[in-house]
PDB file of C-alpha atoms in Angstrom:
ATOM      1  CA  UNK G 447     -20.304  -9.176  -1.096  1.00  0.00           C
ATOM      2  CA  UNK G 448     -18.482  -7.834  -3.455  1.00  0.00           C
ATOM      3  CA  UNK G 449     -18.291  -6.903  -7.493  1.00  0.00           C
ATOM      4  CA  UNK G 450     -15.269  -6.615  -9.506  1.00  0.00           C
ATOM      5  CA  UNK G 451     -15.052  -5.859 -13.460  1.00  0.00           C
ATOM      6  CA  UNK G 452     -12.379  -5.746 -15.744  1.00  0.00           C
ATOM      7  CA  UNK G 453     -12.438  -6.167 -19.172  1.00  0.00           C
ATOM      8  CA  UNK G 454     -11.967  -9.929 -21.071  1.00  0.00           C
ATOM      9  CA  UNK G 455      -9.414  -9.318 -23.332  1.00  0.00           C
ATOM     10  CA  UNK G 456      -6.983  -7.042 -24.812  1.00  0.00           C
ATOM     11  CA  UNK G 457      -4.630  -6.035 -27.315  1.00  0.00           C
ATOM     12  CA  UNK G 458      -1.798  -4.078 -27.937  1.00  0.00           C
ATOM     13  CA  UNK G 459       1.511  -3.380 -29.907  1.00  0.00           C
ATOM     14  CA  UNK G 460       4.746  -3.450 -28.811  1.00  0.00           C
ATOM     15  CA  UNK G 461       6.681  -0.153 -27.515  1.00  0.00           C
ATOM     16  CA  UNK G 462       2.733   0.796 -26.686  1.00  0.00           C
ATOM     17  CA  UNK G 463       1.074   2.028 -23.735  1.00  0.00           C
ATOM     18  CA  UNK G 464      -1.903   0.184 -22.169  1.00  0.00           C
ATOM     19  CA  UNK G 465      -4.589   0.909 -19.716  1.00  0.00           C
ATOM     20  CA  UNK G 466      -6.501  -1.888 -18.153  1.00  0.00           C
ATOM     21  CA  UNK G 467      -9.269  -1.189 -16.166  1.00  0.00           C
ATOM     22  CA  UNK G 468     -11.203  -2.034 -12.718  1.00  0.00           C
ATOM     23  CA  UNK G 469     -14.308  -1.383 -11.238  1.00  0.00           C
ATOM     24  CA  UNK G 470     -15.396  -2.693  -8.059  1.00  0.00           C
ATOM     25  CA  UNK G 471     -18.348  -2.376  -4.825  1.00  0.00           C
ATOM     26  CA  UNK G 472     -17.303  -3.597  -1.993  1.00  0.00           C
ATOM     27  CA  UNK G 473     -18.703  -2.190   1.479  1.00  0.00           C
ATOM     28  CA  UNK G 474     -15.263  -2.522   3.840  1.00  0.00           C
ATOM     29  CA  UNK G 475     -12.018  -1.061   1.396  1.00  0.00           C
ATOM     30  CA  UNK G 476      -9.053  -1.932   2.520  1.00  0.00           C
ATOM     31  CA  UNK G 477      -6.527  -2.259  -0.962  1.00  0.00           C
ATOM     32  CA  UNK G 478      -6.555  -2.958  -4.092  1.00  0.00           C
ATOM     33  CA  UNK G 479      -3.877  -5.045  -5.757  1.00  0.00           C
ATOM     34  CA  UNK G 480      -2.858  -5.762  -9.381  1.00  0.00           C
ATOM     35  CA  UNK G 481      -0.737  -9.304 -10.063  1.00  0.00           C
ATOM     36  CA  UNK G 482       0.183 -10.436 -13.407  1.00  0.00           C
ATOM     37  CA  UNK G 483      -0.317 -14.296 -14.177  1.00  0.00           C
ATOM     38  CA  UNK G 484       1.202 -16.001 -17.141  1.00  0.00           C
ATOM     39  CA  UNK G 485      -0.379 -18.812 -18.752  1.00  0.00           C
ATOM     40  CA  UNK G 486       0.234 -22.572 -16.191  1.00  0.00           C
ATOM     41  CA  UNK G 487       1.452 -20.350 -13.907  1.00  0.00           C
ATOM     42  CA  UNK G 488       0.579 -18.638 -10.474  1.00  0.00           C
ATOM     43  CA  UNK G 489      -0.632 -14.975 -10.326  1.00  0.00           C
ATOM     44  CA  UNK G 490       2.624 -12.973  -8.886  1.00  0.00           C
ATOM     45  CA  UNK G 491       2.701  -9.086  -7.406  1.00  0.00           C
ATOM     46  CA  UNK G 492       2.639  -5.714  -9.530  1.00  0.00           C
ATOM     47  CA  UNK G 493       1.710  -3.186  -6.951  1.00  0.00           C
ATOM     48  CA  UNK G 494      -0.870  -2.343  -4.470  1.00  0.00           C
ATOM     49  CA  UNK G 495      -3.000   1.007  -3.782  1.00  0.00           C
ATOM     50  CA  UNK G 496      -5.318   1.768  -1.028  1.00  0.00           C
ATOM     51  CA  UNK G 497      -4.593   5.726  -0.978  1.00  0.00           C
ATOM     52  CA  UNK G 498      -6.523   7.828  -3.947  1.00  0.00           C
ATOM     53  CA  UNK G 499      -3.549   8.756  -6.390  1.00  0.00           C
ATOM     54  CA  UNK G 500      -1.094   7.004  -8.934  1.00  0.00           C
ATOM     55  CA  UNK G 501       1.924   4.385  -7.464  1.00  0.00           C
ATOM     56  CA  UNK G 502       4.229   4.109 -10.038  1.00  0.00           C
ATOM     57  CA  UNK G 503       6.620   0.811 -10.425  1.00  0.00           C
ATOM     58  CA  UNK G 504       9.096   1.117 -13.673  1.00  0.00           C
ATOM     59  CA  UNK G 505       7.542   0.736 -16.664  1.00  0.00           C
ATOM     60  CA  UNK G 506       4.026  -0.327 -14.436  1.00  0.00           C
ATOM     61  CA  UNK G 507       1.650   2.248 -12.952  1.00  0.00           C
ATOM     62  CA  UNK G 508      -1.448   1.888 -10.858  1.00  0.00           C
ATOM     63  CA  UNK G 509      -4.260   4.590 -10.325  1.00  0.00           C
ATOM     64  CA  UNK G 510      -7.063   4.034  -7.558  1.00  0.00           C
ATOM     65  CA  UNK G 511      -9.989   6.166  -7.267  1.00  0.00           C
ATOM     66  CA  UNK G 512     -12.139   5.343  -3.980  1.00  0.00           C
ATOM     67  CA  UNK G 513     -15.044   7.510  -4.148  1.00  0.00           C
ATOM     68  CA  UNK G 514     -15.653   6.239  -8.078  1.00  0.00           C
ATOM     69  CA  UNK G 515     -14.531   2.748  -7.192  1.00  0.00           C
ATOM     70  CA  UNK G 516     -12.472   2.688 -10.049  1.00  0.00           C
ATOM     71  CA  UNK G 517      -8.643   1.604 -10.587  1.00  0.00           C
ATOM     72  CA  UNK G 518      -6.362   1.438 -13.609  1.00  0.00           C
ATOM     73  CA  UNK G 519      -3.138  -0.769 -14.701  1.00  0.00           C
ATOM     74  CA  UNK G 520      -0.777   1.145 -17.188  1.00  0.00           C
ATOM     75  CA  UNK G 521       1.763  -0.755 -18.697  1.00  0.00           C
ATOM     76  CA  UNK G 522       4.218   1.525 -20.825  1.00  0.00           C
ATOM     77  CA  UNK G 523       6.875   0.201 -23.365  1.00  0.00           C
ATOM     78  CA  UNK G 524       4.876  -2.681 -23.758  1.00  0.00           C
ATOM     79  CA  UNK G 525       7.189  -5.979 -24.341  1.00  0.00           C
ATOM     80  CA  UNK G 526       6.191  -9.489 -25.989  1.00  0.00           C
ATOM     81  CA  UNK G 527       6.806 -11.032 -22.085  1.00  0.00           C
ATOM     82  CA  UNK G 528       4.207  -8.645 -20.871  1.00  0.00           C
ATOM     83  CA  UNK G 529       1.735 -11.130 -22.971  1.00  0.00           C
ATOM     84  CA  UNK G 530      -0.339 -12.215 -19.438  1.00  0.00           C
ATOM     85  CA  UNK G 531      -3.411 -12.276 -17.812  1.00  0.00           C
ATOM     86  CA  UNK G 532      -3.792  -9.171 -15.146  1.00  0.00           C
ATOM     87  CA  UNK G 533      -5.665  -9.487 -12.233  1.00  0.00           C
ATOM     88  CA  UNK G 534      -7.653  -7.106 -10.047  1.00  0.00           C
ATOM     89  CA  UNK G 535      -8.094  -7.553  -6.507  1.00  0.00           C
ATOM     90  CA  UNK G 536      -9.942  -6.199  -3.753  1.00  0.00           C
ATOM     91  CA  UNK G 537      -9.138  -6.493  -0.064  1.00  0.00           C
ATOM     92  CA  UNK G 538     -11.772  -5.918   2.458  1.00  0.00           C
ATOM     93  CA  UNK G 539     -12.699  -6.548   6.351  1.00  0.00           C
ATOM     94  CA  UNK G 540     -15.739  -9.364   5.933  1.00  0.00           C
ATOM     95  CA  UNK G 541     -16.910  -9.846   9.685  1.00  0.00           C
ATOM     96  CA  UNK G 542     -13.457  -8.291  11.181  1.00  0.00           C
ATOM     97  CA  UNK G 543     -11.263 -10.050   9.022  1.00  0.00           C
ATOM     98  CA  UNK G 544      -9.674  -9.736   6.030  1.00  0.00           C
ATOM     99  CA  UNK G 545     -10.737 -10.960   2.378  1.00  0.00           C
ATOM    100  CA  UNK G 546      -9.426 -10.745  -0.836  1.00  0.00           C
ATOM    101  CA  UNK G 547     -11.491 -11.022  -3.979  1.00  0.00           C
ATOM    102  CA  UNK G 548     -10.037 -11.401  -7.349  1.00  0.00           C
ATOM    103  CA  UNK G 549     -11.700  -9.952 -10.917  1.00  0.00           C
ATOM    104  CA  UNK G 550     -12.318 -12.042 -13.884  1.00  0.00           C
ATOM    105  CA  UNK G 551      -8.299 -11.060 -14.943  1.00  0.00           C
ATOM    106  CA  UNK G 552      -7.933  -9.409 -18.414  1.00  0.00           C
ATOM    107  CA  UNK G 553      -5.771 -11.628 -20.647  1.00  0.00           C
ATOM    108  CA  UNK G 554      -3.364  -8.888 -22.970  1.00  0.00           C
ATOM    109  CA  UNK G 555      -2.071  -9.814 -25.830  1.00  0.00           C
ATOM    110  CA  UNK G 556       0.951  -7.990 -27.107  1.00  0.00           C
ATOM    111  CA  UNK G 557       1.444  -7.953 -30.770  1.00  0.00           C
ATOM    112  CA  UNK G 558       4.671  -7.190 -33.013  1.00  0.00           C
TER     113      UNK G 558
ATOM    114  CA  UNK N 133       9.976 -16.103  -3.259  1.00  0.00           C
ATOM    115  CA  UNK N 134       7.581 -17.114  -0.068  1.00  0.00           C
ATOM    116  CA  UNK N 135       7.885 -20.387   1.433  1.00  0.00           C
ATOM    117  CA  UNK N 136       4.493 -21.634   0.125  1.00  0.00           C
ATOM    118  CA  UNK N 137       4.213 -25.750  -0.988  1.00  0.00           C
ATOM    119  CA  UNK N 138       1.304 -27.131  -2.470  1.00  0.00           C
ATOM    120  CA  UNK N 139       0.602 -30.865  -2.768  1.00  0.00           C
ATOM    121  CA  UNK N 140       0.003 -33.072  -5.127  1.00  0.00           C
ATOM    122  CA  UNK N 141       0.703 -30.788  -8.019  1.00  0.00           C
ATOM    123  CA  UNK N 142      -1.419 -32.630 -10.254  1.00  0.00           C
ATOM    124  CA  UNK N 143      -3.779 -35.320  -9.866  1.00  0.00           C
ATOM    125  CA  UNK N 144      -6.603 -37.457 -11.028  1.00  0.00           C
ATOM    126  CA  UNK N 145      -9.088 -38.996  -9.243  1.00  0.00           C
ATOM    127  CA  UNK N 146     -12.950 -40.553 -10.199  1.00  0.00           C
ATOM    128  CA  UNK N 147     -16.366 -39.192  -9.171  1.00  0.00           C
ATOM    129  CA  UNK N 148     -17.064 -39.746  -5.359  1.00  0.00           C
ATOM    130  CA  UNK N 149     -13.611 -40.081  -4.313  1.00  0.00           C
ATOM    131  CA  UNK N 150     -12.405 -38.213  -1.555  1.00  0.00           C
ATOM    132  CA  UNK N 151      -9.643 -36.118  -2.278  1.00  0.00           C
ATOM    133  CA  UNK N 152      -7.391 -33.690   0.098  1.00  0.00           C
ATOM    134  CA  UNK N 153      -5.027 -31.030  -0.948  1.00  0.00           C
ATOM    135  CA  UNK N 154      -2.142 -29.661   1.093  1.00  0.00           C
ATOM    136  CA  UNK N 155      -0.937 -26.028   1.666  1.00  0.00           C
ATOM    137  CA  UNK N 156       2.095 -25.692   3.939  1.00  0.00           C
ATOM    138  CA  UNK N 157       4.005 -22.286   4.192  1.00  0.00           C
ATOM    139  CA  UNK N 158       6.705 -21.317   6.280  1.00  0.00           C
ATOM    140  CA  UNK N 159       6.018 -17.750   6.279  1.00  0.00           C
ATOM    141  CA  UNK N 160       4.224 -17.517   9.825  1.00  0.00           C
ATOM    142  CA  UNK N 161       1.823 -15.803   7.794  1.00  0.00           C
ATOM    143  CA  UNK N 162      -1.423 -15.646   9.964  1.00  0.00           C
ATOM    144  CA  UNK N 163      -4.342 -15.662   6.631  1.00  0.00           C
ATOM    145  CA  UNK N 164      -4.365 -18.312   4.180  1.00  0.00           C
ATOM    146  CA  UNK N 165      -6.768 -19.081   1.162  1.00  0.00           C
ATOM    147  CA  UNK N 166      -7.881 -21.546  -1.167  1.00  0.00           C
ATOM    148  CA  UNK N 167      -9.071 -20.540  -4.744  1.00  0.00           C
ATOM    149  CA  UNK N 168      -9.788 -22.476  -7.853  1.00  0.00           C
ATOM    150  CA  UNK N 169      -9.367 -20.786 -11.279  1.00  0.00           C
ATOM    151  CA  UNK N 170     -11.532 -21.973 -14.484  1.00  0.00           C
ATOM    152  CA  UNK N 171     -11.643 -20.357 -17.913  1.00  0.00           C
ATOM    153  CA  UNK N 172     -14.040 -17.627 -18.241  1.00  0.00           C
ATOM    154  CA  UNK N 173     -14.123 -17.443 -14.005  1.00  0.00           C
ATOM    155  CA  UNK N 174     -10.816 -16.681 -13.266  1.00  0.00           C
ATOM    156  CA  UNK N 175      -9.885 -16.715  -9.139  1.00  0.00           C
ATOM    157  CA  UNK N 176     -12.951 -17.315  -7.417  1.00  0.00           C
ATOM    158  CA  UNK N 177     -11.884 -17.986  -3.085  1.00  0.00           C
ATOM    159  CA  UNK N 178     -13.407 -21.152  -1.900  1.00  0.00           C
ATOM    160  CA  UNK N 179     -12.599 -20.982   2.227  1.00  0.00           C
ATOM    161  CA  UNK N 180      -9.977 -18.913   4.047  1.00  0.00           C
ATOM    162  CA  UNK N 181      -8.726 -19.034   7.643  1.00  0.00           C
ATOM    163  CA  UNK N 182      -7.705 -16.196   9.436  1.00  0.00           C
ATOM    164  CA  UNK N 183      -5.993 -17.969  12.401  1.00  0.00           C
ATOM    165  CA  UNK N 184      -5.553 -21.713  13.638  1.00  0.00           C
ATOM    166  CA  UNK N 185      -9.062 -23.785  13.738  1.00  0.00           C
ATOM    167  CA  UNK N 186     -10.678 -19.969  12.332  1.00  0.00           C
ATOM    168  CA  UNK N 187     -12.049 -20.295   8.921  1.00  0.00           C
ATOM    169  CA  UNK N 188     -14.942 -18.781   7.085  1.00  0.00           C
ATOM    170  CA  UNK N 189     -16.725 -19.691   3.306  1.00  0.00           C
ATOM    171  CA  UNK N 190     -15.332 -17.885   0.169  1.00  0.00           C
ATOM    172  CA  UNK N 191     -18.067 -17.158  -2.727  1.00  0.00           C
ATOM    173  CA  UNK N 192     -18.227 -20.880  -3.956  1.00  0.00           C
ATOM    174  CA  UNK N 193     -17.739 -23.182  -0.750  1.00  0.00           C
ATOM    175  CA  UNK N 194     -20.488 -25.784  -1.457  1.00  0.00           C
ATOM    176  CA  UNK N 195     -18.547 -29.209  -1.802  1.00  0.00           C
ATOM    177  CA  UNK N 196     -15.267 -28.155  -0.086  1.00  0.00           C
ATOM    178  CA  UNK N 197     -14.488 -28.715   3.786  1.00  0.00           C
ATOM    179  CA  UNK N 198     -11.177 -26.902   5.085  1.00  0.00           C
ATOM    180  CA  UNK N 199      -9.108 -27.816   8.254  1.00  0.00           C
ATOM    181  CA  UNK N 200      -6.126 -25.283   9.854  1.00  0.00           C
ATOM    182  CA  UNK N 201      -4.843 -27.370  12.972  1.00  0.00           C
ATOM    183  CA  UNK N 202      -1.364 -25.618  12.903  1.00  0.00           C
ATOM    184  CA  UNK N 203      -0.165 -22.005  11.489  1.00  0.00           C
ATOM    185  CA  UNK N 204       1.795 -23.539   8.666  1.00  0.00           C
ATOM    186  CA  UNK N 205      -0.955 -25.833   7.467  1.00  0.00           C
ATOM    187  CA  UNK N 206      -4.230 -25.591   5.025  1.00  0.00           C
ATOM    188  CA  UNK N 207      -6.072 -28.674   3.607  1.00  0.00           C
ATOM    189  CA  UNK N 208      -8.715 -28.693   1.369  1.00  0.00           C
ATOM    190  CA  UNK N 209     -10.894 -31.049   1.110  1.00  0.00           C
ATOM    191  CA  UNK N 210     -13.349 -32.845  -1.484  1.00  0.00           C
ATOM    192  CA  UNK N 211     -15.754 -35.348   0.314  1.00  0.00           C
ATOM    193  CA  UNK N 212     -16.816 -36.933  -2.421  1.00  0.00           C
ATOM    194  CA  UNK N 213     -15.740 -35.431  -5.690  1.00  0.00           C
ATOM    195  CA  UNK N 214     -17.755 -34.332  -8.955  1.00  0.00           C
ATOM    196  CA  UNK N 215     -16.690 -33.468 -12.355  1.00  0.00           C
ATOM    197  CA  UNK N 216     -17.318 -30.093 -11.943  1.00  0.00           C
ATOM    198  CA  UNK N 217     -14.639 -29.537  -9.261  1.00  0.00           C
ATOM    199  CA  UNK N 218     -12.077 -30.235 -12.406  1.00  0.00           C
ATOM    200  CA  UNK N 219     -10.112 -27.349 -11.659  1.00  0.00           C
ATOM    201  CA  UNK N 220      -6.728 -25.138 -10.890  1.00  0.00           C
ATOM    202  CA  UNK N 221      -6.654 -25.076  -7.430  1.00  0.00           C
ATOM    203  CA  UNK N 222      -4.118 -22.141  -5.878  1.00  0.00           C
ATOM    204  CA  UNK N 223      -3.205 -21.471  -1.997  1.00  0.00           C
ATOM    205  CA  UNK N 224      -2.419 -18.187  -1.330  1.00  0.00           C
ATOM    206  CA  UNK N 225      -0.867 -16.534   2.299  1.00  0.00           C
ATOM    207  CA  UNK N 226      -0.783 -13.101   3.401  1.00  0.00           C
ATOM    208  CA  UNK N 227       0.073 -11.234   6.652  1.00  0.00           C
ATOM    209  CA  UNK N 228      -2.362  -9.170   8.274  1.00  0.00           C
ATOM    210  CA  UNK N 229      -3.469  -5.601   6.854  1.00  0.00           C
ATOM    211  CA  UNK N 230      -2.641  -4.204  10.396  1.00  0.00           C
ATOM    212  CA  UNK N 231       0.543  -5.349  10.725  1.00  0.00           C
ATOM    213  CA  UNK N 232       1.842  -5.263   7.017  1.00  0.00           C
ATOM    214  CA  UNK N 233      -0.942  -3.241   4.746  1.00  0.00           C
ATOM    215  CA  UNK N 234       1.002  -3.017   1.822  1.00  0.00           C
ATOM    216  CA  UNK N 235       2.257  -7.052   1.707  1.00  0.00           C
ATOM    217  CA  UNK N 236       0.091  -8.686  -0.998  1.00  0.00           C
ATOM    218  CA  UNK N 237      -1.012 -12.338  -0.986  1.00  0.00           C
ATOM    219  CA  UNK N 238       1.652 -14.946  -2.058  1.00  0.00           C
ATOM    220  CA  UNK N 239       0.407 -17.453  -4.230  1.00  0.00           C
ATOM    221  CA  UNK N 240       1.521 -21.497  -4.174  1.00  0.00           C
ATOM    222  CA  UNK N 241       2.080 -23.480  -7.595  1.00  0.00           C
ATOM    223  CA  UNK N 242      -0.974 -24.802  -7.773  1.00  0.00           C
ATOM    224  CA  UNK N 243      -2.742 -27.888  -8.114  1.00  0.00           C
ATOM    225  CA  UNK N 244      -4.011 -29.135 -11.195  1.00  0.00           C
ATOM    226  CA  UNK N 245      -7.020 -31.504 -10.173  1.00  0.00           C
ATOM    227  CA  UNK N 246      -9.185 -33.715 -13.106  1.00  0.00           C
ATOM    228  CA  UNK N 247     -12.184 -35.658 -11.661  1.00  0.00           C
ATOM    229  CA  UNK N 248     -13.357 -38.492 -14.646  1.00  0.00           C
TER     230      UNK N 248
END
């Protein structure tokens, strides 16, 4: 099975940088994805790592560490719309074929 | 935005009811998911199929049946619904790893299901 833990809630002030962060077990890796869900609505795509290292999208960034099990979310420039819940997921091979598992989501809330 | 439709959006039903919800995408997508999302649970994967008439249980399956007779269709079913399956329900599609590794799952509107 798998094990995925982010944090509850956060805050932060706009034209701030955030770091929201993921732990996870899992015993068949295969990607880890961050979406972004605002409240009533459905969770949409902010970038996807399955190589050690840092993607970078714009004003989002995402870091993956394999061997710690361990990925990060950094929002910069932080903006009032960028009030959302942010969701870890983990992608493995269950059996031969693939699952995806989603974290608790951290809901940020960005503050004036 | 991916060709995913999920119906009813919202609905209300009573205890022991049967109830079925529809995901059809038009993607050709060959993996497709059910979740429900509560407060303080957040996306937890009921029953995914990786191919026509393939499924397999997600981490809370007890209650739910699925069926995948063609590519483009998921139901989920409730045989006989209980308050505690008062929930967002959300279909999600993705392509396979092999083929596309970097495509992420696609999420539907959602259903928003109350059982009284």
């Amino acid at each position: 099975g798998q094990n995925i833990d982010q944090p509850t809630e956060m805050t932060a002030t706009e034209g701030a940088i955030v770091q929201i962060n993921c732990t996870y077990q899992t015993s068949g890796f295969n990607g880890l994805f961050w979406y972004q869900q605002h409240a009533g609505e459905a969770p949409t795509f902010l970038s996807y790592n399955v190589l050690d290292g840092l993607e970078e999208k714009g004003r989002f960034s995402s870091f993956l560490s394999r061997s710690k099990g361990y990925s990060y979310l950094l929002l910069k420039e932080l903006q009032m719309k960028d009030s959302a819940s942010y969701l870890c997921a983990v992608r493995d091979y269950s059996g031969g074929y693939q699952k995806v598992t989603f974290g608790i989501g951290t809901k940020l809330q960005v503050i004036p | 935005d991916a060709g995913i439709t999920q119906s009813p959006r919202h609905k209300v039903t009573e205890t022991g009811t049967p109830v079925t919800l529809r995901c059809h995408q038009t993607e050709n997508h060959r993996y497709m998911y059910w979740y429900r999302q509560d407060p303080g649970h957040g996306l937890r994967l009921i029953h995914y199929s990786y191919g026509v008439k393939d499924t397999d249980k997600g981490e809370v399956s007890d209650g739910y049946s699925v069926s995948r007779s063609k590519t483009e269709d998921f139901l989920l079913t409730l045989e006989s619904a209980t308050s505690s399956q008062t929930s967002v329900y959300f279909c999600a599609i993705s392509d396979s790893a092999a083929r596309e590794p970097r495509q992420p799952q696609h999420f539907g509107d959602g259903t928003r299901l109350s059982i009284l």
